[in-house]
Amino acid sequence: MRILLTNDDGIHAPGLAVLEAIARQFSDDIWICAPSEEQSGAGHSLTLNMPVRLQMHGERRFSVTGTPTDAVTLGLRKVMDARPDVILSGVNHGANLGDDITYSGTVSAAIEGALAGVRAIAFSQVYTRDWNGNEAFATAREWGAKVLGPLLDTPLPERTLVNVNFPPLSPDKVKGIRGVRQGFHDYSRGSVVQGRDPRGHTYYWFGLEPIEHTLDHGTDLEAIDDGYVSVTPLQLDLTHHTSLGEIAQRFET
Ligand code: MN
């Protein structure tokens, strides 16, 4: 099995090493193509206004001076000699739950894989202010293979991918793995900090505070809060089918 790995926190991210350790439990045919710098929050952006460069860091190990989407694209088209069987993205340092998904470089790298018709799975390790530091990826490291194994042969239709989050608990405290739907946050994300740069110009900087949400039953947010690994299948058809008839009717002539 040929596996392509990427990580929106960059080629040197500790979470990428964790993902590689998980993937090596299934295959030795591992390829890595990740952004050269952290790209968290890059979403599904593609670099169009400047060239991107590929750097080799070792056998089957490359970085790209661009976004996670750039990295997957070059991984598939220039780095690998044949198509991978699966693309794994992560393990992200931080949650990708509920409405985080469209901001997420981690999930978007998997989206790019799904668009290319390759089985794609995104992994994220949730952390909190009280629970971080060296142990932060221990749960992903311990539980990764238990999640990935079954997902490698679960049938997935075209244009679908899987989003996995590990709860902010030590591995022995994790209660299990749950298949759940995407939840939603109650409020728009984070703060906007205003400041003044050394030349006197105003700048703004987006903050990432804990986001309030209602823990709807059967969601990824609830599963993580209950101490489970969350596994959510996502689809790229964003059409709201229930509203389609209403919308179409308004424009009927
Ligand atoms: Mn990230």
Tab-separated table of C-alpha atoms and ligand atoms in Angstrom:
chain	number	residue	atom	x	y	z
A	1	MET	CA	0.000	0.000	0.000
A	2	ARG	CA	1.382	3.348	-1.083
A	3	ILE	CA	0.643	6.217	1.329
A	4	LEU	CA	1.140	9.977	0.889
A	5	LEU	CA	1.440	12.023	4.087
A	6	THR	CA	1.071	15.753	4.557
A	7	ASN	CA	0.605	18.170	7.463
A	8	ASP	CA	-0.481	21.813	7.452
A	9	ASP	CA	1.818	22.579	10.391
A	10	GLY	CA	4.770	22.031	8.062
A	11	ILE	CA	7.387	19.443	7.143
A	12	HIS	CA	9.054	19.678	10.584
A	13	ALA	CA	5.811	19.439	12.609
A	14	PRO	CA	5.892	16.882	15.445
A	15	GLY	CA	2.412	15.748	14.382
A	16	LEU	CA	3.767	14.682	10.978
A	17	ALA	CA	6.285	12.392	12.690
A	18	VAL	CA	3.388	10.935	14.716
A	19	LEU	CA	1.403	10.368	11.516
A	20	GLU	CA	4.404	8.680	9.916
A	21	ALA	CA	4.710	6.348	12.920
A	22	ILE	CA	1.007	5.464	12.555
A	23	ALA	CA	1.289	4.929	8.778
A	24	ARG	CA	4.397	2.716	9.112
A	25	GLN	CA	2.309	0.215	11.072
A	26	PHE	CA	0.543	-0.461	7.762
A	27	SER	CA	3.157	0.077	5.045
A	28	ASP	CA	6.799	0.882	4.260
A	29	ASP	CA	5.847	2.654	1.044
A	30	ILE	CA	5.467	6.059	2.664
A	31	TRP	CA	5.849	9.363	0.819
A	32	ILE	CA	5.843	12.775	2.468
A	33	CYS	CA	5.033	16.096	0.817
A	34	ALA	CA	4.207	18.927	3.221
A	35	PRO	CA	4.380	22.724	3.296
A	36	SER	CA	7.803	24.117	4.251
A	37	GLU	CA	6.174	26.470	6.806
A	38	GLU	CA	3.115	26.306	9.023
A	39	GLN	CA	-0.079	26.817	7.011
A	40	SER	CA	-2.773	26.445	9.686
A	41	GLY	CA	-5.908	28.310	8.622
A	42	ALA	CA	-4.917	28.160	4.951
A	43	GLY	CA	-8.095	26.229	4.149
A	44	HIS	CA	-8.264	24.901	0.616
A	45	SER	CA	-6.218	27.733	-0.904
A	46	LEU	CA	-4.014	27.207	-3.924
A	47	THR	CA	-0.965	29.410	-4.594
A	48	LEU	CA	-1.574	31.237	-7.873
A	49	ASN	CA	0.370	34.494	-7.711
A	50	MET	CA	3.866	33.175	-7.169
A	51	PRO	CA	5.843	30.083	-8.047
A	52	VAL	CA	6.169	27.305	-5.516
A	53	ARG	CA	9.348	25.342	-5.001
A	54	LEU	CA	9.916	21.751	-4.079
A	55	GLN	CA	12.751	20.762	-1.768
A	56	MET	CA	13.965	17.238	-1.088
A	57	HIS	CA	14.678	16.393	2.563
A	58	GLY	CA	15.481	12.728	2.119
A	59	GLU	CA	14.202	9.675	0.309
A	60	ARG	CA	10.476	10.162	-0.465
A	61	ARG	CA	10.425	13.266	1.748
A	62	PHE	CA	9.674	16.691	0.259
A	63	SER	CA	8.550	20.174	1.246
A	64	VAL	CA	6.696	22.747	-0.828
A	65	THR	CA	6.837	26.531	-0.375
A	66	GLY	CA	3.061	26.761	-0.479
A	67	THR	CA	-0.219	25.646	1.015
A	68	PRO	CA	-1.383	22.156	2.034
A	69	THR	CA	-3.330	21.981	-1.237
A	70	ASP	CA	-0.157	22.874	-3.171
A	71	ALA	CA	1.697	20.138	-1.291
A	72	VAL	CA	-0.875	17.439	-2.116
A	73	THR	CA	-1.070	18.580	-5.743
A	74	LEU	CA	2.703	18.433	-6.207
A	75	GLY	CA	2.884	15.223	-4.210
A	76	LEU	CA	0.474	13.565	-6.624
A	77	ARG	CA	1.751	15.117	-9.834
A	78	LYS	CA	5.498	15.564	-9.394
A	79	VAL	CA	6.806	13.742	-6.336
A	80	MET	CA	5.261	10.289	-6.502
A	81	ASP	CA	6.042	7.885	-9.319
A	82	ALA	CA	2.580	6.314	-9.055
A	83	ARG	CA	-0.746	7.136	-7.512
A	84	PRO	CA	-1.082	6.564	-3.741
A	85	ASP	CA	-3.737	4.267	-2.313
A	86	VAL	CA	-4.415	6.679	0.514
A	87	ILE	CA	-3.575	10.235	1.570
A	88	LEU	CA	-3.248	11.002	5.272
A	89	SER	CA	-3.160	14.568	6.583
A	90	GLY	CA	-2.011	15.554	10.087
A	91	VAL	CA	-1.750	14.858	12.861
A	92	ASN	CA	-2.764	18.490	13.261
A	93	HIS	CA	-1.790	20.328	16.419
A	94	GLY	CA	-5.318	21.339	17.449
A	95	ALA	CA	-8.951	20.513	16.809
A	96	ASN	CA	-10.709	20.447	13.468
A	97	LEU	CA	-14.275	20.063	14.695
A	98	GLY	CA	-17.640	21.502	13.709
A	99	ASP	CA	-17.268	24.689	11.664
A	100	ASP	CA	-13.447	24.545	11.798
A	101	ILE	CA	-13.473	22.378	8.725
A	102	THR	CA	-13.494	24.986	5.965
A	103	TYR	CA	-10.678	26.986	7.623
A	104	SER	CA	-8.622	23.886	8.108
A	105	GLY	CA	-5.485	23.254	6.068
A	106	THR	CA	-5.436	19.741	7.513
A	107	VAL	CA	-8.918	18.836	6.288
A	108	SER	CA	-8.391	20.726	3.022
A	109	ALA	CA	-5.338	18.635	2.192
A	110	ALA	CA	-7.593	15.593	2.531
A	111	ILE	CA	-10.233	17.348	0.410
A	112	GLU	CA	-7.631	17.764	-2.336
A	113	GLY	CA	-6.938	14.049	-2.106
A	114	ALA	CA	-10.641	13.209	-2.344
A	115	LEU	CA	-10.975	15.484	-5.396
A	116	ALA	CA	-8.148	13.537	-7.012
A	117	GLY	CA	-10.096	10.347	-6.348
A	118	VAL	CA	-7.783	9.047	-3.614
A	119	ARG	CA	-8.995	7.751	-0.241
A	120	ALA	CA	-8.199	10.622	2.150
A	121	ILE	CA	-8.254	10.932	5.928
A	122	ALA	CA	-7.493	13.969	8.115
A	123	PHE	CA	-6.243	13.548	11.697
A	124	SER	CA	-6.224	16.208	14.421
A	125	GLN	CA	-5.218	16.114	18.062
A	126	VAL	CA	-7.442	18.330	20.204
A	127	TYR	CA	-5.643	20.112	23.037
A	128	THR	CA	-6.723	22.507	25.756
A	129	ARG	CA	-4.898	25.140	27.784
A	130	ASP	CA	-4.562	22.660	30.676
A	131	TRP	CA	-3.570	19.762	28.482
A	132	ASN	CA	-0.765	20.356	26.041
A	133	GLY	CA	3.012	20.116	25.927
A	134	ASN	CA	4.970	16.910	25.398
A	135	GLU	CA	2.093	14.541	25.956
A	136	ALA	CA	-0.019	16.371	23.380
A	137	PHE	CA	0.285	13.727	20.645
A	138	ALA	CA	0.392	10.647	22.879
A	139	THR	CA	-3.280	9.904	22.289
A	140	ALA	CA	-3.002	10.213	18.511
A	141	ARG	CA	0.102	7.997	18.576
A	142	GLU	CA	-1.624	5.338	20.671
A	143	TRP	CA	-5.053	5.390	19.018
A	144	GLY	CA	-4.070	6.253	15.428
A	145	ALA	CA	-3.730	2.697	14.087
A	146	LYS	CA	-6.957	1.602	15.798
A	147	VAL	CA	-8.805	4.271	13.799
A	148	LEU	CA	-6.870	4.008	10.564
A	149	GLY	CA	-7.064	0.212	10.213
A	150	PRO	CA	-10.849	-0.022	9.765
A	151	LEU	CA	-10.897	3.170	7.648
A	152	LEU	CA	-8.502	1.688	5.088
A	153	ASP	CA	-11.119	-0.745	3.808
A	154	THR	CA	-14.366	1.070	4.609
A	155	PRO	CA	-16.111	1.802	1.298
A	156	LEU	CA	-16.107	5.554	0.592
A	157	PRO	CA	-17.985	7.066	-2.359
A	158	GLU	CA	-16.275	9.584	-4.631
A	159	ARG	CA	-15.849	13.113	-3.256
A	160	THR	CA	-15.973	11.973	0.333
A	161	LEU	CA	-13.249	11.960	2.973
A	162	VAL	CA	-12.930	11.213	6.674
A	163	ASN	CA	-12.162	13.654	9.484
A	164	VAL	CA	-10.704	12.174	12.688
A	165	ASN	CA	-10.120	14.037	15.971
A	166	PHE	CA	-8.398	12.673	19.079
A	167	PRO	CA	-9.681	13.970	22.457
A	168	PRO	CA	-7.465	15.967	24.866
A	169	LEU	CA	-7.000	13.077	27.284
A	170	SER	CA	-4.140	10.720	28.025
A	171	PRO	CA	-4.424	7.507	25.936
A	172	ASP	CA	-5.647	5.335	28.827
A	173	LYS	CA	-8.482	7.790	29.569
A	174	VAL	CA	-9.920	7.639	26.043
A	175	LYS	CA	-13.212	5.715	26.098
A	176	GLY	CA	-13.316	4.530	22.484
A	177	ILE	CA	-14.041	5.596	18.919
A	178	ARG	CA	-17.344	6.988	17.633
A	179	GLY	CA	-18.646	7.602	14.128
A	180	VAL	CA	-20.438	10.960	14.354
A	181	ARG	CA	-21.715	13.833	12.228
A	182	GLN	CA	-20.209	17.319	12.015
A	183	GLY	CA	-21.343	19.660	14.798
A	184	PHE	CA	-21.679	23.430	14.721
A	185	HIS	CA	-20.267	26.249	16.822
A	186	ASP	CA	-22.698	28.750	18.327
A	187	TYR	CA	-20.699	31.906	17.648
A	188	SER	CA	-18.308	33.208	15.064
A	189	ARG	CA	-14.725	32.396	15.691
A	190	GLY	CA	-12.216	34.121	17.969
A	191	SER	CA	-11.242	37.697	18.685
A	192	VAL	CA	-9.634	40.406	16.587
A	193	VAL	CA	-6.737	42.004	18.440
A	194	GLN	CA	-5.845	45.537	17.303
A	195	GLY	CA	-2.352	46.930	17.761
A	196	ARG	CA	0.191	49.366	16.372
A	197	ASP	CA	3.323	48.254	14.540
A	198	PRO	CA	6.790	49.853	15.061
A	199	ARG	CA	6.111	52.262	12.173
A	200	GLY	CA	2.863	53.467	13.717
A	201	HIS	CA	0.477	51.628	11.442
A	202	THR	CA	-2.542	49.793	12.802
A	203	TYR	CA	-2.607	46.038	12.470
A	204	TYR	CA	-5.150	43.358	13.302
A	205	TRP	CA	-4.433	39.846	14.486
A	206	PHE	CA	-7.030	37.084	14.676
A	207	GLY	CA	-7.123	35.247	17.995
A	208	LEU	CA	-8.196	31.673	18.689
A	209	GLU	CA	-10.129	31.571	21.951
A	210	PRO	CA	-12.147	28.560	23.010
A	211	ILE	CA	-15.356	28.642	20.987
A	212	GLU	CA	-18.754	28.179	22.585
A	213	HIS	CA	-20.907	25.432	21.230
A	214	THR	CA	-23.974	23.425	22.084
A	215	LEU	CA	-23.136	19.753	22.275
A	216	ASP	CA	-25.755	18.363	19.916
A	217	HIS	CA	-26.212	14.634	20.206
A	218	GLY	CA	-24.255	12.526	17.762
A	219	THR	CA	-21.768	15.231	16.765
A	220	ASP	CA	-17.971	15.332	16.671
A	221	LEU	CA	-18.016	18.044	19.364
A	222	GLU	CA	-20.028	15.832	21.696
A	223	ALA	CA	-17.864	12.767	21.072
A	224	ILE	CA	-14.683	14.682	21.959
A	225	ASP	CA	-16.359	16.160	25.049
A	226	ASP	CA	-17.400	12.641	26.101
A	227	GLY	CA	-13.794	11.423	25.755
A	228	TYR	CA	-14.071	9.528	22.456
A	229	VAL	CA	-12.100	9.696	19.234
A	230	SER	CA	-14.466	11.240	16.662
A	231	VAL	CA	-14.669	9.910	13.098
A	232	THR	CA	-16.772	11.951	10.665
A	233	PRO	CA	-17.280	11.221	6.975
A	234	LEU	CA	-17.471	14.477	4.992
A	235	GLN	CA	-18.829	15.124	1.503
A	236	LEU	CA	-17.770	17.745	-0.975
A	237	ASP	CA	-21.260	18.243	-2.365
A	238	LEU	CA	-22.131	21.425	-0.439
A	239	THR	CA	-25.503	21.777	-2.148
A	240	HIS	CA	-28.327	22.188	0.373
A	241	HIS	CA	-30.687	19.831	-1.363
A	242	THR	CA	-33.699	20.678	0.817
A	243	SER	CA	-33.586	24.329	-0.311
A	244	LEU	CA	-32.900	23.554	-3.933
A	245	GLY	CA	-36.556	23.207	-4.950
A	246	GLU	CA	-37.461	26.514	-3.271
A	247	ILE	CA	-34.561	28.356	-4.903
A	248	ALA	CA	-35.211	26.861	-8.316
A	249	GLN	CA	-38.894	27.809	-8.046
A	250	ARG	CA	-38.052	31.505	-7.420
A	251	PHE	CA	-36.249	31.656	-10.721
A	252	GLU	CA	-38.715	29.712	-12.791
A	253	THR	CA	-39.949	31.579	-15.810
B	1	MN	MN	-2.388	23.156	11.664
